[in-house]
Tab-separated table of C-alpha atoms and ligand atoms in Angstrom:
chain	number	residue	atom	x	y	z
A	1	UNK	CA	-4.689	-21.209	-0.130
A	2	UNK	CA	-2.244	-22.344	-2.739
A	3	UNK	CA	-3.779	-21.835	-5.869
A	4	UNK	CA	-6.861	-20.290	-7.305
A	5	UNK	CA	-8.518	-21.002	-10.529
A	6	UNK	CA	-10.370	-18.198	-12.100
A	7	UNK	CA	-12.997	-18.882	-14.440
A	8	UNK	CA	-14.892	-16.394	-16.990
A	9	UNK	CA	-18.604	-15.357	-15.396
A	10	UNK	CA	-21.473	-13.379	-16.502
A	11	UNK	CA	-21.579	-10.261	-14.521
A	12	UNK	CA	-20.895	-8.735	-11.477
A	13	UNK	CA	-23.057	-7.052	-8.975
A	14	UNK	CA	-23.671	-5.914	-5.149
A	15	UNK	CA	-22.636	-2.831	-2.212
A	16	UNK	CA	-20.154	-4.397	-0.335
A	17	UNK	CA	-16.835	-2.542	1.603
A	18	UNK	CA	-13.293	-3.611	0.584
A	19	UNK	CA	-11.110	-4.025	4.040
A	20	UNK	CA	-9.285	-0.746	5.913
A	21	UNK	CA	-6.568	0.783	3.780
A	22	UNK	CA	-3.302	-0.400	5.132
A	23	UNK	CA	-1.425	2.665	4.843
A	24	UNK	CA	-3.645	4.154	7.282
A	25	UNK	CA	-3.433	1.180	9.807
A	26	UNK	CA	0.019	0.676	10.131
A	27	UNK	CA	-0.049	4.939	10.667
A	28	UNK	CA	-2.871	4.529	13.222
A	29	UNK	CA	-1.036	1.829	15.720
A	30	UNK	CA	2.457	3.456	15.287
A	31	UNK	CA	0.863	7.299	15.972
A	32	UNK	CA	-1.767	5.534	18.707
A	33	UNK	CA	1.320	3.869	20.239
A	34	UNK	CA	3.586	6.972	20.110
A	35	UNK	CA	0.704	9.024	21.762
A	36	UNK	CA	-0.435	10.382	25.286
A	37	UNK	CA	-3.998	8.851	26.196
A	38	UNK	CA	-5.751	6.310	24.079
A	39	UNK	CA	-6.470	6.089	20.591
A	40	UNK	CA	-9.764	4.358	19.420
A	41	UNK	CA	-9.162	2.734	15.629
A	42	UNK	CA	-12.121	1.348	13.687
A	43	UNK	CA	-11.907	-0.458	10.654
A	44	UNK	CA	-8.226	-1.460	11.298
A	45	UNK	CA	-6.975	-3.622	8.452
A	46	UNK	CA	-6.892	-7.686	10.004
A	47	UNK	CA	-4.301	-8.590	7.562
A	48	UNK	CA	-0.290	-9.607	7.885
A	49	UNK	CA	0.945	-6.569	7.052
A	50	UNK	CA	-0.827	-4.352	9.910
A	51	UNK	CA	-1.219	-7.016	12.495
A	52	UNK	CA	2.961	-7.205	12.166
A	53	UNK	CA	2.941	-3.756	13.058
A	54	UNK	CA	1.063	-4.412	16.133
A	55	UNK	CA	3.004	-6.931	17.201
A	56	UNK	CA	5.870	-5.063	17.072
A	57	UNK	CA	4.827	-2.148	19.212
A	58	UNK	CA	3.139	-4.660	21.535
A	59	UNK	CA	6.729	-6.082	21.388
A	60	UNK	CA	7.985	-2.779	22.867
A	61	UNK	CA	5.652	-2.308	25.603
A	62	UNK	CA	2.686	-0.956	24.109
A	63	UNK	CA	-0.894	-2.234	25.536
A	64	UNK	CA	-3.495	-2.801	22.316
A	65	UNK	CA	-6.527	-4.232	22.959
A	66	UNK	CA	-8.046	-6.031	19.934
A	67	UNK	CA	-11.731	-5.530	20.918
A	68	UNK	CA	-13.402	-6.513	17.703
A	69	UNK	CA	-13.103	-7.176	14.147
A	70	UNK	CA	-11.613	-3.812	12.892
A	71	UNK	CA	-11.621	-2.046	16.550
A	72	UNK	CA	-8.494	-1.497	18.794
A	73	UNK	CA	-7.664	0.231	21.466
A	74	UNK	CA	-3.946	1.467	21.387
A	75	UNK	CA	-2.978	2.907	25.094
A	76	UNK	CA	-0.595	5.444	23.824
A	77	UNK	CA	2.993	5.476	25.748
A	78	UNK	CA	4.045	8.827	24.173
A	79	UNK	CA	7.222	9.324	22.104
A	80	UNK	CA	9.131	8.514	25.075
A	81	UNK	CA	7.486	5.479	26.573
A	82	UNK	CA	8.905	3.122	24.048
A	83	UNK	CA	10.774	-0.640	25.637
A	84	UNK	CA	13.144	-2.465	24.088
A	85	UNK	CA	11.763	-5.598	22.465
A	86	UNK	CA	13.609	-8.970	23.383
A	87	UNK	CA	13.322	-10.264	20.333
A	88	UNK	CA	14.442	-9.190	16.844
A	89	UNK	CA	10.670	-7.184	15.274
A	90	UNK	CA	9.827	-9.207	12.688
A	91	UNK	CA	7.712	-7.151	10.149
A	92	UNK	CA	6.978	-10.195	7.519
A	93	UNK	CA	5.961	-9.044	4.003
A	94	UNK	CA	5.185	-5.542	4.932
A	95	UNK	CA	7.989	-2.845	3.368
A	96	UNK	CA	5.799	0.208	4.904
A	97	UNK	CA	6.172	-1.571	8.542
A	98	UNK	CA	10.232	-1.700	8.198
A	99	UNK	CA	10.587	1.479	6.392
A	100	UNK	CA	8.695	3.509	8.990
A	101	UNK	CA	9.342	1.570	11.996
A	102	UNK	CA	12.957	2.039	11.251
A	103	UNK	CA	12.519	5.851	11.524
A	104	UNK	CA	10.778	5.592	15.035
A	105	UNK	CA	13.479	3.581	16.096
A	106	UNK	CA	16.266	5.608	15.495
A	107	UNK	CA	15.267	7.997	17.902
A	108	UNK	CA	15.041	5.368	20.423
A	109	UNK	CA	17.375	5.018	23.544
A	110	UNK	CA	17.291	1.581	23.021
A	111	UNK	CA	19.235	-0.552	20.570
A	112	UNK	CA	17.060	-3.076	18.023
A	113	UNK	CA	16.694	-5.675	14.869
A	114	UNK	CA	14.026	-5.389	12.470
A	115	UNK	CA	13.884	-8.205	10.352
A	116	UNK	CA	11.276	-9.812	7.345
A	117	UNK	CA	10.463	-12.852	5.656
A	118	UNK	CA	12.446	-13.747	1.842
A	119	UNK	CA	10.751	-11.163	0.135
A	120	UNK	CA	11.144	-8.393	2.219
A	121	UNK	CA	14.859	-8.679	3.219
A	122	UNK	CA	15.713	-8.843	-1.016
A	123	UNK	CA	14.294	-4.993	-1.131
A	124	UNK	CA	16.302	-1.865	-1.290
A	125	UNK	CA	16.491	-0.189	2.411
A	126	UNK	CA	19.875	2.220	1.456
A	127	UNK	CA	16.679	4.769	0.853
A	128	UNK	CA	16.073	5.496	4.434
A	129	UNK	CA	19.186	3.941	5.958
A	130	UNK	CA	21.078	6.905	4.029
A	131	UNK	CA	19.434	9.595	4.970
A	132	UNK	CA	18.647	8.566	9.132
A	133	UNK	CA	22.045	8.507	8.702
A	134	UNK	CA	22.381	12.440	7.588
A	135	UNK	CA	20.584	12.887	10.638
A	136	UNK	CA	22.290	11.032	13.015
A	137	UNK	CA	21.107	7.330	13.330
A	138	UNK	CA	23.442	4.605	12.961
A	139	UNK	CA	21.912	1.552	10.945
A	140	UNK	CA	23.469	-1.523	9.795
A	141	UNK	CA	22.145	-3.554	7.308
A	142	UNK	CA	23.773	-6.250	5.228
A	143	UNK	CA	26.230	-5.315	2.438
A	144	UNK	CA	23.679	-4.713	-0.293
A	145	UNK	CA	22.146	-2.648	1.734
A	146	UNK	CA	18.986	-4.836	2.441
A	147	UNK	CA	17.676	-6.253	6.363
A	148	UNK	CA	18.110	-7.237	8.652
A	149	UNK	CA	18.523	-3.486	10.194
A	150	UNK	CA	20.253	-3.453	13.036
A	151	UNK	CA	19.548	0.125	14.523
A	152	UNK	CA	21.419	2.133	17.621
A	153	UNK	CA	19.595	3.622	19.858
A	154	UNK	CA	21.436	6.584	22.081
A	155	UNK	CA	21.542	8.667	19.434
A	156	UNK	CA	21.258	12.535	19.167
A	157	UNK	CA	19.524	13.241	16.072
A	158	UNK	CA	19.438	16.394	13.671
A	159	UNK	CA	16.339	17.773	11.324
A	160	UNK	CA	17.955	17.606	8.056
A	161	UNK	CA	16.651	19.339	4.312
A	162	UNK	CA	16.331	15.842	2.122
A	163	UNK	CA	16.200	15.751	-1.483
A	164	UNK	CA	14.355	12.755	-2.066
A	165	UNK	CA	15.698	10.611	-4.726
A	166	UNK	CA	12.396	8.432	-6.077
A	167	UNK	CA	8.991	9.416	-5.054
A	168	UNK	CA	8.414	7.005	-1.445
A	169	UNK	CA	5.894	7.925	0.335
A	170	UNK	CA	7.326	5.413	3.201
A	171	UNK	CA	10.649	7.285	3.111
A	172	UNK	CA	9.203	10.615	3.739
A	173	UNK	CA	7.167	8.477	6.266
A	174	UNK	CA	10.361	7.403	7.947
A	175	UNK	CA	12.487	10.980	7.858
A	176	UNK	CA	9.268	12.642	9.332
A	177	UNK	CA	8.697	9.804	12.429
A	178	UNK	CA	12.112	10.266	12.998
A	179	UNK	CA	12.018	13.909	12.557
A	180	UNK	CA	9.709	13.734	15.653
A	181	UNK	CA	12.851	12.881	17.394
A	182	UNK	CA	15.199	15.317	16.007
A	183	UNK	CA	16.628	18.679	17.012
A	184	UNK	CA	15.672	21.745	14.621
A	185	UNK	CA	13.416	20.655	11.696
A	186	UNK	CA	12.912	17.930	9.491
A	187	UNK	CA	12.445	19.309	5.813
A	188	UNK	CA	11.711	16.951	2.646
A	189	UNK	CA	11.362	17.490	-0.909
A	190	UNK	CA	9.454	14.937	-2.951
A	191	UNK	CA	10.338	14.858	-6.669
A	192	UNK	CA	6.677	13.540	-7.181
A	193	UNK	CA	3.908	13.596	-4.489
A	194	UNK	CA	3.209	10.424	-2.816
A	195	UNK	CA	0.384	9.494	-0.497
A	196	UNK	CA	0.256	11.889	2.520
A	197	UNK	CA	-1.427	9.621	4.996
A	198	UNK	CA	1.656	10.529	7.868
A	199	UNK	CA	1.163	13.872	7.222
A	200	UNK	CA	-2.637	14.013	7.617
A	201	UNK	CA	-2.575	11.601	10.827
A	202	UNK	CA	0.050	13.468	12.596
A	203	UNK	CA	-2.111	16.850	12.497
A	204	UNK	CA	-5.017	14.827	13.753
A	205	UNK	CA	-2.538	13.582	16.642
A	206	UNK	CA	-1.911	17.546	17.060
A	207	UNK	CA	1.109	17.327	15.678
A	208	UNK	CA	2.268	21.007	13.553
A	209	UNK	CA	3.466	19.356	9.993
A	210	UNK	CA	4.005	22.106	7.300
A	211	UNK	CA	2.867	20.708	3.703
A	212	UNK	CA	4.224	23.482	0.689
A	213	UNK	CA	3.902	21.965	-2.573
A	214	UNK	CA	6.095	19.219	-2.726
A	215	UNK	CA	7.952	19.919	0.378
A	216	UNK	CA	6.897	18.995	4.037
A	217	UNK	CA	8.469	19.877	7.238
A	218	UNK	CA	8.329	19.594	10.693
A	219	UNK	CA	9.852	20.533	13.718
A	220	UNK	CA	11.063	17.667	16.458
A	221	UNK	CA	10.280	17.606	20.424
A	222	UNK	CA	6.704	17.937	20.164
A	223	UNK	CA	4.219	15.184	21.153
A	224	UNK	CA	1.163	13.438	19.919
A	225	UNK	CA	-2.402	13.556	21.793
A	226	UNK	CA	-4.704	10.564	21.302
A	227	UNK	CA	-7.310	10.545	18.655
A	228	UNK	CA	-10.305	7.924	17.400
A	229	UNK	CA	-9.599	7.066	14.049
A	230	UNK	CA	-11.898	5.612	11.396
A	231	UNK	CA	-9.940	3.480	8.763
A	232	UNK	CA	-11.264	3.899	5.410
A	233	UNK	CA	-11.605	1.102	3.180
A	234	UNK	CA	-8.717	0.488	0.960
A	235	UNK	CA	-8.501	1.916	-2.688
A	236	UNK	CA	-5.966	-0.229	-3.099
A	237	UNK	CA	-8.408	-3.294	-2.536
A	238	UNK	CA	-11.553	-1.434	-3.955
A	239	UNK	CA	-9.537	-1.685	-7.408
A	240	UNK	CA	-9.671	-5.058	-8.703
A	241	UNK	CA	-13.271	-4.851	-8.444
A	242	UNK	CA	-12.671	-1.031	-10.442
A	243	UNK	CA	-11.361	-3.028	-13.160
A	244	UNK	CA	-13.287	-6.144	-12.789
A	245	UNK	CA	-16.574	-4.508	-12.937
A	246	UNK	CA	-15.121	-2.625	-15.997
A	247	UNK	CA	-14.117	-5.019	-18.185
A	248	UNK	CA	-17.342	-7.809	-16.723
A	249	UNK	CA	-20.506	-6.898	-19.489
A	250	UNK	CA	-23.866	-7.063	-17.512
A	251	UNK	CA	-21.696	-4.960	-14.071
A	252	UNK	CA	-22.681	-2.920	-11.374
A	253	UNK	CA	-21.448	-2.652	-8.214
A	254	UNK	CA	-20.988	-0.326	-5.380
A	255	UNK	CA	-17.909	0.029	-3.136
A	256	UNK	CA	-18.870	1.517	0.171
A	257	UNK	CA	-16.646	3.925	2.202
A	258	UNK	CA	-13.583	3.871	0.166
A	259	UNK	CA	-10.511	6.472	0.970
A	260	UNK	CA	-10.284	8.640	-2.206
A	261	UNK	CA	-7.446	10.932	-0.677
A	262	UNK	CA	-5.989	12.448	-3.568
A	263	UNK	CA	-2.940	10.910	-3.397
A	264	UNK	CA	-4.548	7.601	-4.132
A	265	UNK	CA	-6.792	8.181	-6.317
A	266	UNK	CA	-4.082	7.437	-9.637
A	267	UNK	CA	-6.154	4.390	-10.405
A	268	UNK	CA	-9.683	6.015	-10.840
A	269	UNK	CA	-8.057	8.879	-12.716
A	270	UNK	CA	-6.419	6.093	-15.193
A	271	UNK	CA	-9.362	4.256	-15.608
A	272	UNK	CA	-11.353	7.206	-16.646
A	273	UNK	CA	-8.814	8.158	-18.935
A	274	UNK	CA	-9.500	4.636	-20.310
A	275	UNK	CA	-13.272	5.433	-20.509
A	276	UNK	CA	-14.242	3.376	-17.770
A	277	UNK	CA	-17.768	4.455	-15.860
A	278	UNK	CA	-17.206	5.131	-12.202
A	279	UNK	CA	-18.679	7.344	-10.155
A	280	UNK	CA	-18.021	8.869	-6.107
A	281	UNK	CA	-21.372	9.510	-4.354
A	282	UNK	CA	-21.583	10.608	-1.234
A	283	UNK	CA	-17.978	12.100	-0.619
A	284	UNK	CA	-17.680	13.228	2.946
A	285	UNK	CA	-14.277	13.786	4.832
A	286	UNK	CA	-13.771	11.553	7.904
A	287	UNK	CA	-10.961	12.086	10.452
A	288	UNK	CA	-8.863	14.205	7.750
A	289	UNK	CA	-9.358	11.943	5.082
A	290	UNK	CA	-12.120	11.978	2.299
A	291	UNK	CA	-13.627	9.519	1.870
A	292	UNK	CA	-16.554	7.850	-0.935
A	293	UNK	CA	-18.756	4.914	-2.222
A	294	UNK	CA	-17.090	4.355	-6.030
A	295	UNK	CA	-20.071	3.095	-8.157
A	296	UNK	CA	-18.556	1.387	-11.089
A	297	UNK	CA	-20.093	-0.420	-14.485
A	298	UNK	CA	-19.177	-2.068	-17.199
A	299	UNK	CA	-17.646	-0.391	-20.055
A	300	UNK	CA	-15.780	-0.523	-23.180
A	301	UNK	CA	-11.929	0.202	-21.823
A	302	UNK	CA	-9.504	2.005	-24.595
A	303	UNK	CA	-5.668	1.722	-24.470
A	304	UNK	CA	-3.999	5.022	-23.240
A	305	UNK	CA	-0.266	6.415	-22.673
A	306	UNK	CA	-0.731	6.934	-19.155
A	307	UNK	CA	0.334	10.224	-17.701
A	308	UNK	CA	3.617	10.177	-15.214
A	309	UNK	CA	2.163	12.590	-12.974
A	310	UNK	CA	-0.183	9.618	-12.262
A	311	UNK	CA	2.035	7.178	-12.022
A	312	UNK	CA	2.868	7.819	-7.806
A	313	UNK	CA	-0.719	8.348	-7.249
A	314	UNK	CA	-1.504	4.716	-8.444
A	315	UNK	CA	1.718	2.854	-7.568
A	316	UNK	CA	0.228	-0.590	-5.654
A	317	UNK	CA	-2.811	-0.595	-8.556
A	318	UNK	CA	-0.473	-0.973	-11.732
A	319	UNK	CA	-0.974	-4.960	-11.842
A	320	UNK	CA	-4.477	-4.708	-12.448
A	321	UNK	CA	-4.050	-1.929	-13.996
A	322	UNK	CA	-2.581	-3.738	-16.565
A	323	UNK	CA	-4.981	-5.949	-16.506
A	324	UNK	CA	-7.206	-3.219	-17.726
A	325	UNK	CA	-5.036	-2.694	-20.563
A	326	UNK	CA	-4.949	-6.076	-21.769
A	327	UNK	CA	-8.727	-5.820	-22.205
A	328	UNK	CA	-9.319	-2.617	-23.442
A	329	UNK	CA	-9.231	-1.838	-27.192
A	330	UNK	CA	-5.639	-0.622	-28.538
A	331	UNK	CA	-2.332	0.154	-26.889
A	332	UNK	CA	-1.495	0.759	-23.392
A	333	UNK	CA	1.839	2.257	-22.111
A	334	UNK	CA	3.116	3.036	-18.923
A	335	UNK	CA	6.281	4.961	-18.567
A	336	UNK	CA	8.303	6.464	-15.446
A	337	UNK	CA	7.139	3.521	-13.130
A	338	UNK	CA	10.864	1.745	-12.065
A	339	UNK	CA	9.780	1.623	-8.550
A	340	UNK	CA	7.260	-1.092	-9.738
A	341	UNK	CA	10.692	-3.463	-9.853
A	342	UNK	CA	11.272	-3.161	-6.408
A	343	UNK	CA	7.719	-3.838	-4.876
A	344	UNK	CA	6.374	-7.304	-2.816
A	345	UNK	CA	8.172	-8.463	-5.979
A	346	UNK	CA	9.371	-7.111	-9.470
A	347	UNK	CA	5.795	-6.138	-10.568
A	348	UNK	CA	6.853	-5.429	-14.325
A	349	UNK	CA	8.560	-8.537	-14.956
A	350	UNK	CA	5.518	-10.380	-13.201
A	351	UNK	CA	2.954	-9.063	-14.636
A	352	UNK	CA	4.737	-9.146	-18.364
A	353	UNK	CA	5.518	-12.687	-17.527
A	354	UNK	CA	2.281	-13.573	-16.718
A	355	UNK	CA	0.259	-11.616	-19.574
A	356	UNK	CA	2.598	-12.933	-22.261
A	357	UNK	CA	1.662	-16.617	-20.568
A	358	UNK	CA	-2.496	-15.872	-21.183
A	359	UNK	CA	-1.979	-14.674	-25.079
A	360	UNK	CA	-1.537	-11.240	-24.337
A	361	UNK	CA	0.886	-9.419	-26.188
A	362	UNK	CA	2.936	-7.259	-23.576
A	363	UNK	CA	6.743	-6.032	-23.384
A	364	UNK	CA	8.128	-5.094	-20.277
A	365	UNK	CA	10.688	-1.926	-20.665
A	366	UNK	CA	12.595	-0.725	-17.800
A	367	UNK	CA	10.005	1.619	-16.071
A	368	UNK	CA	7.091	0.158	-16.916
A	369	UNK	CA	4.807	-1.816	-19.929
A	370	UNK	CA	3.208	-1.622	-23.249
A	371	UNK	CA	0.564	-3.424	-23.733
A	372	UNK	CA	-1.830	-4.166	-27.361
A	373	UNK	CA	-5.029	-5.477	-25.454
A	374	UNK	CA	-6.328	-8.454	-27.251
A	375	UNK	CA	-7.873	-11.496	-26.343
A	376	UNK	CA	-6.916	-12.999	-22.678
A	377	UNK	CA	-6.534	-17.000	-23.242
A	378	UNK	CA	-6.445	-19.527	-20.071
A	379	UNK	CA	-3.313	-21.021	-18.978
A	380	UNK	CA	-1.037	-21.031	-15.591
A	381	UNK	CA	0.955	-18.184	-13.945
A	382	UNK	CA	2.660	-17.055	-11.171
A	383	UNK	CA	1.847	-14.736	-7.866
A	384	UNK	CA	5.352	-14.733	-7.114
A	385	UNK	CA	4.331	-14.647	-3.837
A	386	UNK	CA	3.295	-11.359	-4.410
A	387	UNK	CA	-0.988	-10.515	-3.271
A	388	UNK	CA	-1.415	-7.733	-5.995
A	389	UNK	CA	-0.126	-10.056	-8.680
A	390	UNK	CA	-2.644	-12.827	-7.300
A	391	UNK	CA	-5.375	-10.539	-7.395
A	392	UNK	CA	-4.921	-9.139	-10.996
A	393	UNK	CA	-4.898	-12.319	-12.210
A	394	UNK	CA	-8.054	-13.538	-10.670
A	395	UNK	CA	-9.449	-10.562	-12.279
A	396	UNK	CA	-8.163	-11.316	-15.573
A	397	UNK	CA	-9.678	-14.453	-15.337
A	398	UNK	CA	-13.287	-12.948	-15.583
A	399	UNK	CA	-13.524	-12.795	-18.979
A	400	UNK	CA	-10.828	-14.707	-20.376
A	401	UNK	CA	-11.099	-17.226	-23.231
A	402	UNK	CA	-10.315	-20.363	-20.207
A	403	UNK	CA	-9.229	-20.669	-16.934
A	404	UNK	CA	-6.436	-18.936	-15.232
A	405	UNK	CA	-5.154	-21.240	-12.410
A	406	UNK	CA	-2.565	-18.713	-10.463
A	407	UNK	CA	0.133	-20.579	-8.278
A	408	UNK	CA	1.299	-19.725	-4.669
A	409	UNK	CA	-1.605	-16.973	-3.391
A	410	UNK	CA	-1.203	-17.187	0.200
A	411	UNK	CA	0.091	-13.886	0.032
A	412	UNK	CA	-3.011	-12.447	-0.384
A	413	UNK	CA	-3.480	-12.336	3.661
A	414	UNK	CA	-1.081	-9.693	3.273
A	415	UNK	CA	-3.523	-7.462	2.735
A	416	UNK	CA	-6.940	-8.635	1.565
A	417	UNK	CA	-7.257	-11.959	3.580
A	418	UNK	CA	-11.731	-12.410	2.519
A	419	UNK	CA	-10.513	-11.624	-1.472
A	420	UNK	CA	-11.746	-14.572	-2.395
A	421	UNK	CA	-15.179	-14.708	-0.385
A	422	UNK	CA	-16.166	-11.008	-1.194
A	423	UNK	CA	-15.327	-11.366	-4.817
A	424	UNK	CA	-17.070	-14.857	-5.471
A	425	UNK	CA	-19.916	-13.149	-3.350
A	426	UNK	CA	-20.363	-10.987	-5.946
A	427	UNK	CA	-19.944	-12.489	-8.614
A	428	UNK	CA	-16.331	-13.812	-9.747
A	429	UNK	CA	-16.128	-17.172	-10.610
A	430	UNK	CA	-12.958	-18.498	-8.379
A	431	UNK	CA	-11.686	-22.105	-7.012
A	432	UNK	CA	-9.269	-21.259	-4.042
A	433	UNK	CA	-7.269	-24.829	-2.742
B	501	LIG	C1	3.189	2.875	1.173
B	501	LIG	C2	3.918	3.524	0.207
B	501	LIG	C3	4.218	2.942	-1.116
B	501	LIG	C4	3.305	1.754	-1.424
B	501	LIG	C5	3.180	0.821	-0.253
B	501	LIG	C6	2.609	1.550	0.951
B	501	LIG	C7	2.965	3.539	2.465
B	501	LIG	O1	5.551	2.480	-1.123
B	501	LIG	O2	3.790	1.056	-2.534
B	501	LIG	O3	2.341	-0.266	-0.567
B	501	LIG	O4	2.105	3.085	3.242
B	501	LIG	O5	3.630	4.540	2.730
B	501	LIG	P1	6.774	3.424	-1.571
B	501	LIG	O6	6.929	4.486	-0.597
B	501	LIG	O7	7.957	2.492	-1.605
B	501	LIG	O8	6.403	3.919	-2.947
């Protein structure tokens, strides 16, 4: 798929489930892997992000049987039962994959390479090589500080007290993996809380992780006990069609089993704020994690100032997000959001580049966007090889005054490979070539 044209439509409409969140299925094969017995997974994300996970713990020895669509079986070979890979683990697109895996494997007697494709080895890795390295690890990565990460294993490793310096949910991810290895405990502050999905899953595992307001700790030289897991589906999928269905007149769909932990749920929060009409039935926790069907119609949006204390909770939705904003009535800003600039790809300049390309009248500033929502005109802009920039432009193209052709969308197997089936199934309007 190189390009898809999105073309205004009349409404939108249907129950359908969004794929497995991809936090959660990266978590599930590296805690499956890292356990004693065998973990069941359903609804495993099938995309290029989680399936390069797999690979690399298959790489190292680990058994996984893919049994179905969604279903593995991971036969756990406990913290200890790790093999060096022969190859270099290539991790692709995925950040979470390197940024975690990096943390297991610094506890590892073995030495290794984790590499990624053009994308991935441009972004910032200093934020987890520095502090493994407070506790021990030796990783060496090229001069700016980016992959390939060459990491030593043999190494004796020490629970440190971390400051972190953004809020990264994948570097508390990595510190706490490799905390697992550590003597003495692992303890890290957050300046902002980020998705806890490590946390959660390594309690399931049987794991003891302390959580005290923005500080979690645990204590190394435990080990994990095989679990089932059910993979929710992905609120970070279920959003374009949050903001589609919003912003669509004539709208009303269901999206079935969603994860609404409430360290994702930034985006529905926002919206609301912005008046739009969504509501959770059913909410039922399943395997530590709550989880929903979002009902969702149309609705008129309004332009807010978006709260920073939402701004971690809703990182990976800000490019529909501002989507939202260019339809809703008045001004939208977003403030305290740098990390945006160092996602799949510079998500602020993207998105500004592409809104000002439609019409719209946005101005990126250097943590984050103001937007005057206005009328969306047709024209031709680019992913960047980045999926959430694909996405929020097929959803701006929904109601736009022509047709938005966006270039280079492969990247959308990164994490939503049937986007453009489910969302012409119910009712956008897209050409994918
Ligand atoms: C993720 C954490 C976030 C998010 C990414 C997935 C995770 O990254 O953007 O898509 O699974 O831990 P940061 O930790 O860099 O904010």
């Amino acid at each position: 798929m190189n390009t898809i044209l999105s073309s205004p439509t009349q409404g939108l409409s249907g129950k359908f489930r969004v794929p497995g969140d991809k936090s959660i299925s990266h978590r599930a094969v590296m805690l499956g892997s890292l356990a004693e017995g065998v973990t069941e997974v359903t609804g495993f994300l099938e995309a290029e992000d989680a399936l390069a996970t797999l690979a690399c713990f298959q790489a190292m020895g680990v058994k996984i049987d893919r049994l179905s669509e969604g279903r593995l079986r991971i036969y756990g070979v406990g913290l200890h039962g790790l093999k060096a890979s022969e190859n270099a683990l290539y991790v692709g697109n995925s950040g979470t994959s390197m940024r975690l895996l990096s943390g297991i494997l610094a506890g590892q007697p073995f030495d290794s390479v984790l590499t990624g494709d053009n994308s991935l080895t441009k972004r910032p890795m200093r934020r987890v090589i520095d502090p493994l390295t407070l506790m021990g690890a030796v990783v060496n990565s090229s001069d700016k500080g980016t992959s390939p990460l060459e990491i030593k294993g043999g190494q004796s490793l020490e629970g440190i007290q971390y400051q972190m310096p953004m809020g990264s949910a994948q570097v508390k991810s990595c510190l706490l993996l490799a905390g697992l290895y550590a003597n003495g405990t692992t303890e890290i502050s957050e300046p902002a809380v980020t998705r806890d999905h490590t946390e959660r899953m390594l309690r399931g595992f049987g794991y003891a992780v302390k959580t005290e307001g923005n500080v979690v700790s645990l204590r190394g030289g435990g080990k994990l006990e095989a679990m089932s897991i059910d993979v929710p589906a992905d609120i970070s999928s279920a959003a374009f069609f949050l903001v589609a269905a919003s912003i669509t007149p004539n709208s009303d769909i269901t999206l079935e089993h969603v994860g609404v932990n409430r360290t994702r749920t930034g985006v529905i929060d926002i919206l609301l704020k912005m008046g739009a009409d969504i509501q959770l039935q059913n909410e039922r926790t399943v395997g530590g994690e709550k989880v929903a069907d979002i009902r969702v119609r149309s609705s008129q949006l309004n332009g807010i100032d978006v709260p920073e204390n939402l701004v971690a909770l809703a990182i990976d939705e800000f490019p529909v997000i501002f989507i939202a904003a260019a339809y809703a009535k008045g001004k939208t800003r977003v403030t305290g959001a740098e990390e945006l600039r160092v996602k799949e790809s510079d998500r602020i300049q993207a998105m500004a580049d592409g809104l000002q390309r439609l019409g719209v009248d946005a101005q990126a500033t250097i943590d984050g966007m103001i937007i005057n929502g206005g009328p969306v005109y047709g024209g031709e802009v680019e992913s960047v090889d980045d999926h959430r920039i694909a996405m929020a432009f097929a959803v701006a193209g929904l109601q736009a005054e022509g047709v938005i052709k966006i270039n280079n969308c492969e990247n959308v197997g990164t994490s939503f490979p049937n986007f453009v089936a489910l969302a012409s199934q119910c009712g956008f309007n897209l050409n994918a070539k």
